[in-house]
GROMACS .gro file of C-alpha atoms in nm:
model
  494
    1MET     CA    1   1.858  -2.542  -0.747
    2LYS     CA    2   2.218  -2.636  -0.675
    3LEU     CA    3   2.418  -2.430  -0.429
    4GLU     CA    4   2.679  -2.351  -0.693
    5LYS     CA    5   2.415  -2.175  -0.901
    6LEU     CA    6   2.373  -1.923  -0.621
    7PHE     CA    7   2.734  -1.885  -0.506
    8ASN     CA    8   3.027  -1.892  -0.749
    9GLU     CA    9   3.277  -2.001  -0.485
   10TYR     CA   10   3.109  -2.343  -0.474
   11LYS     CA   11   3.129  -2.409  -0.849
   12GLY     CA   12   3.285  -2.747  -0.923
   13SER     CA   13   3.294  -2.849  -0.556
   14GLU     CA   14   3.117  -3.145  -0.399
   15GLN     CA   15   2.926  -2.912  -0.166
   16GLY     CA   16   2.822  -2.703  -0.465
   17GLU     CA   17   2.616  -3.002  -0.582
   18GLN     CA   18   2.397  -2.969  -0.271
   19ASN     CA   19   2.038  -2.908  -0.371
   20ILE     CA   20   1.873  -2.598  -0.221
   21ALA     CA   21   1.504  -2.668  -0.176
   22SER     CA   22   1.394  -2.338  -0.022
   23LEU     CA   23   1.511  -1.997   0.099
   24VAL     CA   24   1.419  -1.879   0.449
   25ILE     CA   25   1.486  -1.589   0.684
   26ASP     CA   26   1.269  -1.734   0.962
   27SER     CA   27   1.437  -2.035   1.121
   28ARG     CA   28   1.096  -2.176   1.215
   29LYS     CA   29   1.018  -2.216   0.844
   30ALA     CA   30   1.340  -2.402   0.766
   31SER     CA   31   1.307  -2.755   0.632
   32GLU     CA   32   1.519  -3.019   0.461
   33GLY     CA   33   1.747  -2.850   0.209
   34SER     CA   34   1.684  -2.490   0.317
   35LEU     CA   35   1.922  -2.200   0.270
   36PHE     CA   36   1.894  -1.981   0.581
   37PHE     CA   37   1.981  -1.610   0.585
   38ALA     CA   38   2.090  -1.488   0.929
   39VAL     CA   39   1.973  -1.125   0.930
   40LYS     CA   40   2.052  -0.879   1.205
   41GLY     CA   41   1.704  -0.728   1.241
   42LEU     CA   42   1.548  -0.449   1.442
   43GLU     CA   43   1.444  -0.677   1.728
   44ALA     CA   44   1.642  -0.999   1.685
   45ASP     CA   45   1.971  -1.125   1.544
   46GLY     CA   46   1.927  -1.413   1.301
   47HIS     CA   47   2.268  -1.551   1.398
   48ALA     CA   48   2.113  -1.670   1.724
   49TYR     CA   49   1.875  -1.892   1.528
   50ILE     CA   50   2.127  -2.065   1.305
   51PRO     CA   51   2.130  -2.382   1.524
   52MET     CA   52   1.749  -2.403   1.503
   53ALA     CA   53   1.757  -2.364   1.125
   54ILE     CA   54   2.014  -2.645   1.097
   55GLU     CA   55   1.812  -2.871   1.327
   56LYS     CA   56   1.513  -2.823   1.098
   57GLY     CA   57   1.714  -2.922   0.792
   58ALA     CA   58   1.897  -2.614   0.664
   59VAL     CA   59   2.205  -2.718   0.465
   60ALA     CA   60   2.353  -2.375   0.396
   61ILE     CA   61   2.380  -2.054   0.598
   62VAL     CA   62   2.440  -1.698   0.479
   63CYS     CA   63   2.569  -1.487   0.766
   64SER     CA   64   2.800  -1.197   0.846
   65ASP     CA   65   2.956  -1.318   1.173
   66LYS     CA   66   3.204  -1.606   1.193
   67GLN     CA   67   3.040  -1.924   1.322
   68GLU     CA   68   3.151  -2.246   1.490
   69GLU     CA   69   3.096  -2.450   1.177
   70ARG     CA   70   2.921  -2.785   1.166
   71GLU     CA   71   3.040  -3.054   0.928
   72GLY     CA   72   2.828  -3.086   0.617
   73ILE     CA   73   2.683  -2.735   0.641
   74ALA     CA   74   2.787  -2.467   0.392
   75TYR     CA   75   2.864  -2.132   0.554
   76ILE     CA   76   2.862  -1.834   0.319
   77TYR     CA   77   3.002  -1.521   0.484
   78ARG     CA   78   2.882  -1.188   0.351
   79ASP     CA   79   2.897  -0.839   0.497
   80ASP     CA   80   2.564  -0.757   0.330
   81VAL     CA   81   2.330  -1.045   0.408
   82ILE     CA   82   2.018  -0.846   0.309
   83GLY     CA   83   2.165  -0.779  -0.035
   84GLU     CA   84   2.219  -1.152  -0.078
   85ILE     CA   85   1.852  -1.221   0.000
   86GLY     CA   86   1.739  -1.009  -0.294
   87ARG     CA   87   2.000  -1.149  -0.532
   88CYS     CA   88   1.946  -1.511  -0.435
   89SER     CA   89   1.566  -1.483  -0.432
   90SER     CA   90   1.562  -1.350  -0.784
   91ALA     CA   91   1.799  -1.622  -0.907
   92PHE     CA   92   1.626  -1.904  -0.717
   93TYR     CA   93   1.286  -1.823  -0.868
   94GLY     CA   94   1.422  -1.764  -1.217
   95ASN     CA   95   1.420  -1.383  -1.215
   96PRO     CA   96   1.041  -1.368  -1.268
   97GLY     CA   97   1.020  -0.988  -1.245
   98ALA     CA   98   1.230  -0.953  -1.561
   99LYS     CA   99   0.973  -1.158  -1.755
  100MET     CA  100   0.687  -0.917  -1.680
  101THR     CA  101   0.634  -0.542  -1.689
  102MET     CA  102   0.676  -0.419  -1.331
  103TYR     CA  103   0.477  -0.121  -1.202
  104GLY     CA  104   0.577   0.000  -0.854
  105VAL     CA  105   0.377   0.260  -0.662
  106THR     CA  106   0.491   0.440  -0.348
  107GLY     CA  107   0.371   0.744  -0.151
  108THR     CA  108   0.200   0.816   0.179
  109ASN     CA  109  -0.156   0.781   0.050
  110GLY     CA  110  -0.309   0.634  -0.264
  111LYS     CA  111  -0.084   0.330  -0.318
  112SER     CA  112  -0.362   0.073  -0.302
  113THR     CA  113  -0.601   0.276  -0.515
  114THR     CA  114  -0.341   0.350  -0.782
  115THR     CA  115  -0.210  -0.006  -0.806
  116CYS     CA  116  -0.560  -0.153  -0.823
  117ILE     CA  117  -0.659   0.096  -1.093
  118ILE     CA  118  -0.348   0.000  -1.293
  119LYS     CA  119  -0.451  -0.367  -1.279
  120ASP     CA  120  -0.810  -0.287  -1.379
  121LEU     CA  121  -0.723  -0.049  -1.667
  122HIS     CA  122  -0.443  -0.278  -1.787
  123GLU     CA  123  -0.673  -0.576  -1.825
  124LYS     CA  124  -0.961  -0.380  -1.980
  125ALA     CA  125  -0.747  -0.181  -2.223
  126SER     CA  126  -0.517  -0.462  -2.337
  127GLY     CA  127  -0.703  -0.783  -2.263
  128LYS     CA  128  -0.385  -0.910  -2.096
  129ALA     CA  129  -0.366  -1.030  -1.737
  130CYS     CA  130  -0.200  -0.817  -1.469
  131GLY     CA  131  -0.113  -0.930  -1.118
  132TYR     CA  132  -0.147  -0.717  -0.805
  133MET     CA  133   0.049  -0.725  -0.481
  134GLY     CA  134  -0.021  -0.487  -0.194
  135THR     CA  135  -0.207  -0.402   0.125
  136ILE     CA  136  -0.542  -0.535   0.009
  137ALA     CA  137  -0.439  -0.869  -0.138
  138VAL     CA  138  -0.217  -1.069  -0.372
  139ARG     CA  139  -0.421  -1.126  -0.686
  140TYR     CA  140  -0.348  -1.305  -1.011
  141GLY     CA  141  -0.574  -1.524  -1.221
  142ASP     CA  142  -0.821  -1.688  -0.983
  143VAL     CA  143  -0.591  -1.639  -0.682
  144ASP     CA  144  -0.692  -1.385  -0.416
  145GLU     CA  145  -0.483  -1.414  -0.099
  146LYS     CA  146  -0.413  -1.190   0.196
  147PRO     CA  147  -0.049  -1.075   0.201
  148SER     CA  148   0.174  -1.103   0.506
  149LEU     CA  149   0.273  -0.736   0.462
  150THR     CA  150   0.208  -0.455   0.213
  151THR     CA  151   0.557  -0.521   0.077
  152PRO     CA  152   0.672  -0.870   0.188
  153ASP     CA  153   1.035  -0.982   0.210
  154ALA     CA  154   1.227  -1.048  -0.112
  155ILE     CA  155   1.178  -1.425  -0.088
  156GLU     CA  156   0.800  -1.398  -0.065
  157ILE     CA  157   0.790  -1.131  -0.337
  158ASN     CA  158   0.983  -1.346  -0.584
  159ASP     CA  159   0.780  -1.653  -0.494
  160TYR     CA  160   0.462  -1.464  -0.580
  161LEU     CA  161   0.614  -1.314  -0.894
  162SER     CA  162   0.713  -1.663  -1.009
  163LYS     CA  163   0.359  -1.789  -0.954
  164MET     CA  164   0.218  -1.489  -1.139
  165GLU     CA  165   0.449  -1.539  -1.436
  166LYS     CA  166   0.361  -1.908  -1.456
  167ALA     CA  167  -0.009  -1.818  -1.434
  168GLY     CA  168   0.024  -1.603  -1.744
  169MET     CA  169   0.051  -1.255  -1.597
  170LYS     CA  170   0.211  -1.011  -1.841
  171SER     CA  171   0.252  -0.732  -1.584
  172VAL     CA  172   0.246  -0.678  -1.209
  173SER     CA  173   0.115  -0.374  -1.022
  174MET     CA  174   0.285  -0.360  -0.684
  175GLU     CA  175   0.261  -0.136  -0.378
  176VAL     CA  176   0.605  -0.043  -0.246
  177SER     CA  177   0.591   0.070   0.115
  178SER     CA  178   0.843   0.287   0.298
  179HIS     CA  179   0.903  -0.001   0.541
  180GLY     CA  180   0.974  -0.233   0.250
  181LEU     CA  181   1.216   0.017   0.098
  182ALA     CA  182   1.393   0.098   0.426
  183LEU     CA  183   1.433  -0.274   0.498
  184ARG     CA  184   1.548  -0.337   0.138
  185ARG     CA  185   1.277  -0.591   0.060
  186THR     CA  186   1.253  -0.491  -0.306
  187GLU     CA  187   1.624  -0.517  -0.385
  188GLY     CA  188   1.683  -0.716  -0.700
  189LEU     CA  189   1.356  -0.603  -0.862
  190ASP     CA  190   1.377  -0.399  -1.183
  191PHE     CA  191   1.071  -0.177  -1.201
  192ASP     CA  192   0.980  -0.056  -1.549
  193VAL     CA  193   0.753   0.216  -1.412
  194ALA     CA  194   0.769   0.375  -1.066
  195ILE     CA  195   0.489   0.607  -0.954
  196PHE     CA  196   0.495   0.853  -0.665
  197THR     CA  197   0.154   0.958  -0.528
  198ASN     CA  198   0.227   1.208  -0.249
  199PHE     CA  199   0.426   1.264   0.068
  200SER     CA  200   0.297   1.362   0.411
  201TRP     CA  201   0.317   1.267   0.779
  202ASP     CA  202   0.304   0.895   0.857
  203HIS     CA  203   0.508   0.606   1.002
  204LEU     CA  204   0.728   0.822   1.225
  205ASP     CA  205   0.714   0.548   1.488
  206PHE     CA  206   0.937   0.354   1.247
  207HIS     CA  207   1.131   0.617   1.051
  208LYS     CA  208   1.164   0.863   1.344
  209THR     CA  209   1.202   1.170   1.119
  210MET     CA  210   1.030   1.301   0.807
  211GLU     CA  211   1.372   1.318   0.643
  212ALA     CA  212   1.436   0.947   0.696
  213TYR     CA  213   1.082   0.868   0.580
  214PHE     CA  214   1.135   1.064   0.258
  215GLU     CA  215   1.475   0.906   0.194
  216ALA     CA  216   1.311   0.563   0.213
  217LYS     CA  217   1.052   0.665  -0.046
  218LYS     CA  218   1.314   0.828  -0.266
  219SER     CA  219   1.524   0.511  -0.277
  220LEU     CA  220   1.272   0.350  -0.513
  221PHE     CA  221   1.358   0.617  -0.770
  222THR     CA  222   1.734   0.633  -0.716
  223GLY     CA  223   1.741   0.259  -0.783
  224LEU     CA  224   1.555   0.268  -1.116
  225LYS     CA  225   1.730   0.141  -1.426
  226PRO     CA  226   1.803   0.404  -1.696
  227GLU     CA  227   1.538   0.267  -1.932
  228ALA     CA  228   1.263   0.288  -1.667
  229THR     CA  229   1.009   0.571  -1.636
  230ALA     CA  230   0.931   0.765  -1.318
  231ILE     CA  231   0.581   0.911  -1.289
  232LEU     CA  232   0.587   1.196  -1.034
  233ASN     CA  233   0.315   1.415  -0.882
  234LEU     CA  234   0.387   1.775  -0.983
  235ASP     CA  235   0.133   1.898  -0.726
  236ASP     CA  236   0.338   1.754  -0.440
  237ASP     CA  237   0.618   1.950  -0.273
  238SER     CA  238   0.850   1.650  -0.311
  239PHE     CA  239   0.853   1.670  -0.692
  240GLU     CA  240   1.183   1.851  -0.750
  241LYS     CA  241   1.379   1.640  -0.503
  242LEU     CA  242   1.252   1.319  -0.658
  243LYS     CA  243   1.313   1.444  -1.011
  244GLU     CA  244   1.674   1.521  -0.922
  245ALA     CA  245   1.716   1.169  -0.784
  246CYS     CA  246   1.604   0.999  -1.106
  247LYS     CA  247   1.850   0.882  -1.370
  248CYS     CA  248   1.570   0.775  -1.601
  249LYS     CA  249   1.287   0.938  -1.795
  250VAL     CA  250   1.055   1.146  -1.575
  251LEU     CA  251   0.692   1.227  -1.655
  252SER     CA  252   0.470   1.440  -1.433
  253TYR     CA  253   0.098   1.452  -1.358
  254GLY     CA  254  -0.134   1.680  -1.165
  255VAL     CA  255  -0.350   1.990  -1.189
  256ASN     CA  256  -0.038   2.203  -1.234
  257ALA     CA  257  -0.048   2.342  -1.587
  258GLU     CA  258   0.312   2.234  -1.646
  259ALA     CA  259   0.233   1.866  -1.584
  260ASP     CA  260   0.288   1.620  -1.870
  261TYR     CA  261  -0.052   1.470  -1.784
  262CYS     CA  262  -0.250   1.776  -1.674
  263ILE     CA  263  -0.593   1.749  -1.508
  264LYS     CA  264  -0.811   2.039  -1.624
  265ASP     CA  265  -1.173   2.150  -1.572
  266LEU     CA  266  -1.252   1.881  -1.317
  267TYR     CA  267  -1.620   1.839  -1.236
  268MET     CA  268  -1.720   1.603  -0.954
  269SER     CA  269  -2.044   1.467  -0.815
  270ALA     CA  270  -2.121   1.199  -0.560
  271SER     CA  271  -2.146   0.940  -0.837
  272GLY     CA  272  -1.856   1.028  -1.067
  273SER     CA  273  -1.630   1.281  -1.230
  274GLU     CA  274  -1.542   1.439  -1.565
  275PHE     CA  275  -1.226   1.620  -1.665
  276ASP     CA  276  -0.999   1.704  -1.952
  277LEU     CA  277  -0.656   1.539  -1.961
  278ILE     CA  278  -0.399   1.746  -2.144
  279LEU     CA  279  -0.086   1.560  -2.261
  280SER     CA  280   0.241   1.744  -2.322
  281GLU     CA  281   0.463   1.683  -2.622
  282LYS     CA  282   0.690   1.481  -2.395
  283ALA     CA  283   0.396   1.255  -2.300
  284CYS     CA  284   0.248   1.201  -2.645
  285GLY     CA  285   0.526   1.286  -2.890
  286LYS     CA  286   0.322   1.552  -3.074
  287PRO     CA  287   0.444   1.915  -3.085
  288LYS     CA  288   0.107   2.060  -2.980
  289GLY     CA  289   0.026   1.787  -2.732
  290GLU     CA  290  -0.312   1.618  -2.710
  291SER     CA  291  -0.635   1.665  -2.517
  292TYR     CA  292  -0.879   1.397  -2.404
  293HIS     CA  293  -1.209   1.416  -2.217
  294ILE     CA  294  -1.248   1.155  -1.946
  295ARG     CA  295  -1.565   1.038  -1.773
  296THR     CA  296  -1.527   0.805  -1.477
  297ASN     CA  297  -1.718   0.660  -1.185
  298ILE     CA  298  -1.426   0.758  -0.961
  299THR     CA  299  -1.491   1.045  -0.721
  300ALA     CA  300  -1.278   1.281  -0.508
  301ALA     CA  301  -0.998   1.502  -0.639
  302TYR     CA  302  -0.727   1.287  -0.481
  303ASN     CA  303  -0.862   0.976  -0.651
  304ILE     CA  304  -0.866   1.157  -0.986
  305SER     CA  305  -0.497   1.223  -0.919
  306ASN     CA  306  -0.448   0.850  -0.854
  307LEU     CA  307  -0.638   0.764  -1.172
  308THR     CA  308  -0.423   1.003  -1.374
  309ALA     CA  309  -0.105   0.852  -1.232
  310ALA     CA  310  -0.228   0.507  -1.338
  311ILE     CA  311  -0.315   0.633  -1.687
  312ALA     CA  312   0.029   0.793  -1.722
  313GLY     CA  313   0.204   0.476  -1.607
  314LEU     CA  314   0.022   0.261  -1.862
  315HIS     CA  315   0.034   0.515  -2.145
  316CYS     CA  316   0.412   0.549  -2.119
  317GLN     CA  317   0.430   0.172  -2.172
  318GLY     CA  318   0.248   0.198  -2.503
  319PHE     CA  319  -0.117   0.157  -2.402
  320ASP     CA  320  -0.365   0.319  -2.639
  321MET     CA  321  -0.514   0.631  -2.480
  322GLU     CA  322  -0.858   0.582  -2.634
  323LYS     CA  323  -0.880   0.233  -2.485
  324LEU     CA  324  -0.764   0.364  -2.146
  325ILE     CA  325  -1.032   0.635  -2.158
  326GLU     CA  326  -1.297   0.374  -2.237
  327ALA     CA  327  -1.178   0.166  -1.940
  328CYS     CA  328  -1.204   0.470  -1.709
  329VAL     CA  329  -1.582   0.489  -1.742
  330ASP     CA  330  -1.640   0.207  -1.495
  331VAL     CA  331  -1.332   0.145  -1.282
  332LYS     CA  332  -1.363  -0.150  -1.047
  333GLN     CA  333  -1.428  -0.051  -0.685
  334VAL     CA  334  -1.114  -0.065  -0.475
  335ASP     CA  335  -1.191  -0.253  -0.154
  336GLY     CA  336  -1.222  -0.023   0.146
  337ARG     CA  337  -1.123   0.290  -0.045
  338MET     CA  338  -1.405   0.542  -0.088
  339GLU     CA  339  -1.638   0.241  -0.082
  340ARG     CA  340  -2.004   0.334  -0.073
  341VAL     CA  341  -2.235   0.100   0.119
  342GLN     CA  342  -2.575   0.076  -0.044
  343ASN     CA  343  -2.863   0.109   0.202
  344GLU     CA  344  -3.233   0.186   0.225
  345LEU     CA  345  -3.195   0.458   0.489
  346GLY     CA  346  -3.118   0.740   0.249
  347ILE     CA  347  -2.780   0.809   0.407
  348ASP     CA  348  -2.447   0.834   0.226
  349LEU     CA  349  -2.244   0.563   0.398
  350ILE     CA  350  -1.874   0.553   0.303
  351ILE     CA  351  -1.590   0.325   0.412
  352ASP     CA  352  -1.234   0.452   0.368
  353TYR     CA  353  -0.882   0.361   0.478
  354ALA     CA  354  -0.792   0.723   0.565
  355HIS     CA  355  -0.575   0.719   0.877
  356THR     CA  356  -0.322   0.999   0.828
  357PRO     CA  357  -0.366   1.378   0.865
  358ASP     CA  358  -0.336   1.421   0.488
  359GLY     CA  359  -0.582   1.138   0.429
  360PHE     CA  360  -0.828   1.300   0.670
  361ASP     CA  361  -0.792   1.640   0.502
  362LYS     CA  362  -0.871   1.488   0.166
  363ILE     CA  363  -1.162   1.265   0.266
  364PHE     CA  364  -1.333   1.545   0.458
  365GLU     CA  365  -1.275   1.794   0.177
  366PHE     CA  366  -1.447   1.554  -0.058
  367ALA     CA  367  -1.729   1.481   0.189
  368ARG     CA  368  -1.803   1.850   0.231
  369SER     CA  369  -1.802   1.906  -0.145
  370VAL     CA  370  -2.063   1.642  -0.229
  371LYS     CA  371  -2.281   1.594   0.077
  372ASN     CA  372  -2.633   1.727   0.108
  373PRO     CA  373  -2.592   2.090   0.227
  374ASP     CA  374  -2.874   2.036   0.476
  375GLY     CA  375  -2.739   1.702   0.595
  376ARG     CA  376  -2.517   1.626   0.891
  377LEU     CA  377  -2.174   1.464   0.871
  378TYR     CA  378  -2.078   1.186   1.113
  379ALA     CA  379  -1.743   1.011   1.144
  380VAL     CA  380  -1.637   0.689   1.316
  381PHE     CA  381  -1.265   0.631   1.369
  382GLY     CA  382  -0.981   0.572   1.612
  383SER     CA  383  -0.604   0.555   1.582
  384ALA     CA  384  -0.362   0.264   1.590
  385GLY     CA  385  -0.191   0.169   1.915
  386LYS     CA  386   0.192   0.182   1.930
  387ARG     CA  387   0.196   0.397   1.615
  388ASP     CA  388   0.250   0.771   1.558
  389LYS     CA  389   0.102   0.900   1.882
  390GLU     CA  390   0.172   1.260   1.783
  391LYS     CA  391  -0.078   1.249   1.497
  392ARG     CA  392  -0.373   1.149   1.715
  393HIS     CA  393  -0.482   1.495   1.827
  394VAL     CA  394  -0.428   1.621   1.469
  395LEU     CA  395  -0.678   1.364   1.340
  396GLY     CA  396  -0.921   1.480   1.608
  397ARG     CA  397  -0.876   1.845   1.514
  398ILE     CA  398  -0.935   1.780   1.142
  399ALA     CA  399  -1.245   1.574   1.212
  400SER     CA  400  -1.378   1.830   1.460
  401VAL     CA  401  -1.354   2.113   1.207
  402ASN     CA  402  -1.546   1.912   0.948
  403CYS     CA  403  -1.791   1.691   1.137
  404ASP     CA  404  -2.119   1.754   1.311
  405TYR     CA  405  -2.059   1.457   1.541
  406ILE     CA  406  -1.775   1.210   1.600
  407ILE     CA  407  -1.774   0.862   1.749
  408LEU     CA  408  -1.429   0.748   1.858
  409THR     CA  409  -1.362   0.376   1.882
  410GLU     CA  410  -1.100   0.103   1.866
  411GLU     CA  411  -0.870   0.082   1.564
  412ASP     CA  412  -0.597  -0.175   1.628
  413PRO     CA  413  -0.524  -0.055   1.985
  414ARG     CA  414  -0.268  -0.332   2.036
  415ASP     CA  415  -0.146  -0.313   2.397
  416GLU     CA  416  -0.285   0.036   2.457
  417ALA     CA  417  -0.633   0.100   2.597
  418ALA     CA  418  -0.864   0.225   2.321
  419CYS     CA  419  -1.010   0.480   2.563
  420ASP     CA  420  -0.664   0.627   2.628
  421ILE     CA  421  -0.604   0.662   2.255
  422ALA     CA  422  -0.947   0.824   2.218
  423ASN     CA  423  -0.866   1.074   2.493
  424GLN     CA  424  -0.556   1.182   2.299
  425ILE     CA  425  -0.755   1.214   1.976
  426ALA     CA  426  -1.019   1.422   2.154
  427LEU     CA  427  -0.782   1.685   2.296
  428GLU     CA  428  -0.909   1.943   2.047
  429ILE     CA  429  -1.268   1.817   2.005
  430PRO     CA  430  -1.546   1.993   2.200
  431LYS     CA  431  -1.694   1.753   2.456
  432GLU     CA  432  -2.045   1.792   2.316
  433SER     CA  433  -1.927   1.691   1.968
  434TYR     CA  434  -1.809   1.337   2.032
  435GLU     CA  435  -1.841   1.022   2.235
  436PHE     CA  436  -1.631   0.710   2.281
  437ILE     CA  437  -1.764   0.358   2.220
  438ASP     CA  438  -1.503   0.088   2.273
  439ASN     CA  439  -1.653  -0.180   2.048
  440ARG     CA  440  -1.611  -0.089   1.679
  441TYR     CA  441  -1.931  -0.262   1.566
  442GLU     CA  442  -2.134  -0.077   1.829
  443ALA     CA  443  -1.967   0.252   1.735
  444ILE     CA  444  -2.061   0.208   1.368
  445SER     CA  445  -2.412   0.107   1.475
  446LYS     CA  446  -2.453   0.423   1.684
  447ALA     CA  447  -2.344   0.651   1.400
  448ILE     CA  448  -2.579   0.490   1.148
  449ALA     CA  449  -2.866   0.499   1.397
  450MET     CA  450  -2.810   0.870   1.459
  451ALA     CA  451  -2.802   0.957   1.088
  452LYS     CA  452  -3.114   1.062   0.901
  453ALA     CA  453  -3.192   1.057   0.531
  454GLY     CA  454  -2.961   1.304   0.357
  455ASP     CA  455  -2.683   1.268   0.614
  456MET     CA  456  -2.337   1.123   0.552
  457VAL     CA  457  -2.149   0.872   0.769
  458LEU     CA  458  -1.776   0.812   0.722
  459VAL     CA  459  -1.621   0.500   0.874
  460LEU     CA  460  -1.247   0.553   0.861
  461GLY     CA  461  -0.914   0.388   0.933
  462LYS     CA  462  -0.957   0.018   0.856
  463GLY     CA  463  -1.071   0.009   0.496
  464ASP     CA  464  -1.108  -0.351   0.383
  465GLU     CA  465  -0.906  -0.505   0.669
  466ARG     CA  466  -1.059  -0.814   0.826
  467TYR     CA  467  -0.888  -0.801   1.163
  468LEU     CA  468  -0.857  -0.586   1.473
  469GLU     CA  469  -0.522  -0.599   1.647
  470ARG     CA  470  -0.577  -0.605   2.021
  471SER     CA  471  -0.355  -0.692   2.319
  472LYS     CA  472  -0.338  -1.063   2.231
  473GLY     CA  473  -0.267  -1.007   1.863
  474LYS     CA  474  -0.485  -1.000   1.553
  475GLU     CA  475  -0.847  -1.099   1.607
  476SER     CA  476  -1.098  -1.164   1.332
  477TRP     CA  477  -1.313  -0.865   1.235
  478MET     CA  478  -1.599  -0.885   0.985
  479GLY     CA  479  -1.481  -0.566   0.816
  480ASP     CA  480  -1.620  -0.213   0.819
  481GLU     CA  481  -1.811  -0.255   0.493
  482LYS     CA  482  -1.984  -0.574   0.601
  483ALA     CA  483  -2.057  -0.435   0.947
  484ALA     CA  484  -2.203  -0.113   0.806
  485ALA     CA  485  -2.416  -0.300   0.551
  486GLU     CA  486  -2.548  -0.540   0.815
  487ILE     CA  487  -2.629  -0.260   1.059
  488ALA     CA  488  -2.801  -0.045   0.797
  489ALA     CA  489  -3.013  -0.342   0.685
  490LYS     CA  490  -3.119  -0.415   1.045
  491ILE     CA  491  -3.220  -0.055   1.106
  492ALA     CA  492  -3.411  -0.041   0.776
  493ARG     CA  493  -3.617  -0.343   0.880
  494VAL     CA  494  -3.730  -0.186   1.209
   0.00000   0.00000   0.00000
C-alpha cells in the first residue's frame, strides 16, 4: 500500500508513492518498507527505538515527539499515535472487520466459553464458517494457532481478520480483554454485537482500582455504533451502568424475570442441563413473547448464563431459534473450561481455568451441587506471581470452605517463589487441610492418588494453557488435562 493511501498529507507527493510493506510497533520486527509507530508505553518509549526501526528498513515513522529527521524517511507527527495504529491497521488490511459480522465478548469470567460457544452454535445453526480469536487460540478454517495475547494489538488483530475474511469466514467471535480495551487495541473495529458476561475482582495489578477496571470494560459499549446490539447480564450489578453507557439497542439475559432472554426452571446434573428460555417481546417481536425448552450437555449455572448470552447474540442477528436450540444439545467442549477428564478410577476429574474469587465461588458451587454426597472434594491450584496478591488469601478461604483437602502448587510464579505464594493463599486454610507441592505435575498426581471412587478432583487456574511462567520466562507445560489423563491412566494400571 502506498503511503499516501494512509496519510492524506502525502497525496500527490513523491514520498507518497513510497510503498508500505508492513506495519510494526516493535522495532525488532521492522523490515524493508515498514511503517513504524513510536508508542509511549507503560515500560518503554517507542521514540527511543526509531533509529533501530530505520536501520532495519522502516521508511516511515509515526510519532508524537519532534525528531532529528533523516533524509528519505517520512515522519508523520500525531498527538495520538495509538489512534493512528487502529486507523492505519484497518485501512492497510482492507477493513476486514467490516466485511464480517463481529461479535465481541468482555467480562471478568466467561469470555472464552461464550466466544467459543458462539463459534460452535453459529456454524451448526447456519452452516457458515465463524472465526475465533481469544485466550485459547486463533481459529478459522483449518488454522489453529496460539495467540500472542487474549486481545492482541490492532495490527495483529487486523492481520488475523484479513486472513479470516480471505479464508471465507462470515463472522468472527472475539474475546475483548480489559487490558486490550485500556490499551486501545480494538480501536477501529466496529462490533455488531457486544456481550458482557459479568464483573468482579481481577487484574488490579494492572488497573489499580475496580473503578478503572470497570471503565475499561465499559469502553467497549460506549464505542459501539448505533446500529449495533449490546447483550448485557441482568443478573450482574453492573447492568444499569452499562445500559446507560450504550447508544445502541440493548438486550438483557439472565435468571431475572425481567430479562429479554430469561432462564427459567433450570435443572442440572453432572452430564448436562435443561431449562426454559423465555423471550420478551423486545427479543422476539411478538406481543406475548416466546418460550423454548433447551437441553444441553453444558453444565453449571454460570455456563448456562454464558450459553444464553451466546444464543441472544446470535438470535439478535437473525439466527433461527429452533436451529440454535438443536445446536445446543451437543456443544463442543471448550478447552480447559469445565473439562472432564475420562478415567477408569471412578473419580470426577475436572480441569478449569478458574483463577479469580468469583470464578472460585462458581466452580465450587457447581462442584458441591453435583458431586457424590458421600464423596470427598479435592482441589489443586496456586496463584500467579506478580499479579493481584491481595486475592490470594481469598482464593484460599473459598477453597477451604468448600474442599475436604487442598494441594497448593505452582501457577505461573514468575520471579516469586511458589512456596511464598502458597503461604499467602494458605493464611485462612487450616494446616491439616492442605499441603504444598512445588511441581505442578506431582501436585496433580498426589490429588488423584488420594481420591477414591466417587470423589471429585478439581485442577484449577491454568485451563488449557501449555506453559508455566517461571523466573526465566515461559516454559513448556504439557497441560493440566493431559497431565491429569496421563496420571489417572498410570494409577489405573497399578
